[in-house]
GROMACS .gro file of C-alpha atoms in nm:
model
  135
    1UNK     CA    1  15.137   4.780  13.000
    2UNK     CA    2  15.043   4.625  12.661
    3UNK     CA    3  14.792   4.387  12.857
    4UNK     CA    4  14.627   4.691  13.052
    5UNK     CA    5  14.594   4.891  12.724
    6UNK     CA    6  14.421   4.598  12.526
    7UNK     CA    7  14.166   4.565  12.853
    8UNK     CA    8  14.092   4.905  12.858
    9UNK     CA    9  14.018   4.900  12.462
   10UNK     CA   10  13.822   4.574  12.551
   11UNK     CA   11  13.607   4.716  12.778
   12UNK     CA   12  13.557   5.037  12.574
   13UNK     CA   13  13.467   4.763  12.239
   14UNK     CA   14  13.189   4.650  12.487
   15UNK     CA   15  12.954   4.947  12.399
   16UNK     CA   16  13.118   5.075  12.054
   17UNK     CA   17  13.352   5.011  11.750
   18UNK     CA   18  13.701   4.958  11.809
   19UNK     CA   19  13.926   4.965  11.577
   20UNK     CA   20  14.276   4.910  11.631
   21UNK     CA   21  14.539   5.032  11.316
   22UNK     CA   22  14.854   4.788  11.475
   23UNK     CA   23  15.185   4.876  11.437
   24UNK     CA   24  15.397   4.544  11.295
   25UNK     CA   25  15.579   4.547  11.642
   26UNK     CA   26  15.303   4.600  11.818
   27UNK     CA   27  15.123   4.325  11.663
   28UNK     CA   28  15.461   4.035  11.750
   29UNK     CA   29  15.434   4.172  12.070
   30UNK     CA   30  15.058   4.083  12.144
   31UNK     CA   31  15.152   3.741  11.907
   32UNK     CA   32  15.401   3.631  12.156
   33UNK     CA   33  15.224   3.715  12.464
   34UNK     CA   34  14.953   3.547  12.314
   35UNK     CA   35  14.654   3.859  12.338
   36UNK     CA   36  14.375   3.778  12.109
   37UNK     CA   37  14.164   4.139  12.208
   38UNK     CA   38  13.766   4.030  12.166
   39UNK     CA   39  13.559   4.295  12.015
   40UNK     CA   40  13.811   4.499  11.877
   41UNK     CA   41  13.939   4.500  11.447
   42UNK     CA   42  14.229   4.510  11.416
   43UNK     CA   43  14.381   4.620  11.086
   44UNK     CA   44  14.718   4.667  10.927
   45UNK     CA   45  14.834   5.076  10.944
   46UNK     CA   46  14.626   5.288  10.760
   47UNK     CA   47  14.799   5.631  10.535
   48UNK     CA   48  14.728   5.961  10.652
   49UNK     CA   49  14.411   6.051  10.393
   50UNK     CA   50  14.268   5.701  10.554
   51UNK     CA   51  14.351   5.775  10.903
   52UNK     CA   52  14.199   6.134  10.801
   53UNK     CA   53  13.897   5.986  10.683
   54UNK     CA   54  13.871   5.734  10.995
   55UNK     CA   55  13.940   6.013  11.240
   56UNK     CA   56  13.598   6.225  11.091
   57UNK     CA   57  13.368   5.965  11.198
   58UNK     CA   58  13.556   5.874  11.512
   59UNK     CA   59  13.370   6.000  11.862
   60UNK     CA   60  13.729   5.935  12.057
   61UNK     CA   61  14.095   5.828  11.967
   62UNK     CA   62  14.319   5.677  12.176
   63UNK     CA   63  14.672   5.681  12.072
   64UNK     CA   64  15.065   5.715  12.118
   65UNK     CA   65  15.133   5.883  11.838
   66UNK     CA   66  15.225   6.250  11.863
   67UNK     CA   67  15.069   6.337  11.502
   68UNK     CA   68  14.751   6.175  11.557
   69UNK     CA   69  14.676   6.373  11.889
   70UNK     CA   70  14.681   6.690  11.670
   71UNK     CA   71  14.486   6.590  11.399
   72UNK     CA   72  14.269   6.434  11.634
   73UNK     CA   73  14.239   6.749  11.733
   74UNK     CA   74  14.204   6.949  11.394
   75UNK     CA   75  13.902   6.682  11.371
   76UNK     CA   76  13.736   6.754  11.725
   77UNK     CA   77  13.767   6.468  11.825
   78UNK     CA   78  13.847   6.380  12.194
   79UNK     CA   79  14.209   6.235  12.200
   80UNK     CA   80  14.366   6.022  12.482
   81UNK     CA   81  14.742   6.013  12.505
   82UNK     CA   82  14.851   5.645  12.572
   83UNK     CA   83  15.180   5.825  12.753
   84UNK     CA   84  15.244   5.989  13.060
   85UNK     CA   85  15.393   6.310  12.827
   86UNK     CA   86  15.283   6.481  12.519
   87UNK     CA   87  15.471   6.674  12.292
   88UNK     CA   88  15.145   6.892  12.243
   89UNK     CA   89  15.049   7.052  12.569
   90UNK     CA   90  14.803   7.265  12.404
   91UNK     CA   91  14.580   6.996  12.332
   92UNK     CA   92  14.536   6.877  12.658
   93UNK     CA   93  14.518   7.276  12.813
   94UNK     CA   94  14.243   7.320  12.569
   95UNK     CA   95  14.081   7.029  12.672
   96UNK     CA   96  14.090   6.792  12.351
   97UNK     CA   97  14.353   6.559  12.485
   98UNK     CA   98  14.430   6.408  12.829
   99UNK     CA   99  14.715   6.200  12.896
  100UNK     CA  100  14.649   5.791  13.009
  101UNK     CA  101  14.742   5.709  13.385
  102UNK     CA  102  14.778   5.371  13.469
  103UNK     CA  103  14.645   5.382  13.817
  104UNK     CA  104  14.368   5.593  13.629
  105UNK     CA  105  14.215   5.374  13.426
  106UNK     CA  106  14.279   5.105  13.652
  107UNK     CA  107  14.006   4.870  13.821
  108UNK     CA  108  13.722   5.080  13.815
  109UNK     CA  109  13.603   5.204  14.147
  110UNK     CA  110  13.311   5.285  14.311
  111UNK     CA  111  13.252   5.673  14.347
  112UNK     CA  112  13.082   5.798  14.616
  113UNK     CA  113  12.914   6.133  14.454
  114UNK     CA  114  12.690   6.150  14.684
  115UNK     CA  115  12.855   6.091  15.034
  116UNK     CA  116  12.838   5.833  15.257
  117UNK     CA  117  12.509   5.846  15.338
  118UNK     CA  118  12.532   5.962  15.681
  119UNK     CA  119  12.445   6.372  15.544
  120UNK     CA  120  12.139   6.424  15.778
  121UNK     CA  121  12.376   6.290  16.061
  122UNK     CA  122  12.654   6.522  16.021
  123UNK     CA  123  12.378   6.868  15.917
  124UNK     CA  124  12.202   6.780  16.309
  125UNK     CA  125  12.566   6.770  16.435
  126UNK     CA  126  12.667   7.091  16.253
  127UNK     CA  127  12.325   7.258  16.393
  128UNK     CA  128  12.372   7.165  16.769
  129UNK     CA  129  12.733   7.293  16.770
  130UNK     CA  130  12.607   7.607  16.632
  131UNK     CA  131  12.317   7.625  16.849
  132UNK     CA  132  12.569   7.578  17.123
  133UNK     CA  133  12.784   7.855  17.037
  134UNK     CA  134  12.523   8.118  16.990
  135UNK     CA  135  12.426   8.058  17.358
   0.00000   0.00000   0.00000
């Protein structure tokens, strides 16, 4: 799970700032499975009036921590929830804080927004059945 997280910040560090307050464990844990994240700083834990001050220029936070999803949300800032559960459900019903899905933010995949490309196919289809059952 670590390994998917520290992708997903990867890719994120690819067109902004990261950076990464570690927990101590957090930081033996990516030591002994050898992670070495590219683009992202990576700093000791910051206090609260830091974090504060970190969270007003921040444009999104992604975190585990149930106190920084609500001041993430004091801030306005756009919180994900490295969980599958929060604590503060009004965040995410108010639309400041979603929770992270693996399978979500998995591989991304191609999205079809505009069909398959077969529209004017299907509309002649749709018209000849319709012509059909007016006769």
């Amino acid at each position: 799970r670590l390994g998917m997280l520290l992708k997903l910040l990867q890719e994120i560090a690819s067109d902004c700032c990261v950076l990464f307050p570690i927990h101590p464990r957090t930081r033996k844990a990516m030591e002994e499975f050898g992670y070495s994240p590219r683009g992202i700083t990576v700093v000791d834990p910051v206090g609260y009036l830091e974090m504060n001050v970190l969270l007003a220029g921040a444009k999104t936070v992604y975190t585990d921590s149930g106190g920084l999803q609500k001041e993430a949300y004091f801030h306005r800032v756009p919180c994900v929830t490295l969980r599958d559960e929060t604590e503060w459900i009004e965040t995410i019903e108010c639309g400041w804080n979603r929770l992270w899905n693996q399978e979500e933010y998995a591989e991304r995949k191609e999205i079809k927004e505009y069909g398959d490309g077969k529209s004017a196919q299907k509309i002649v289809e749709i018209l000849d059945q319709w012509d059909i059952d007016r006769q």
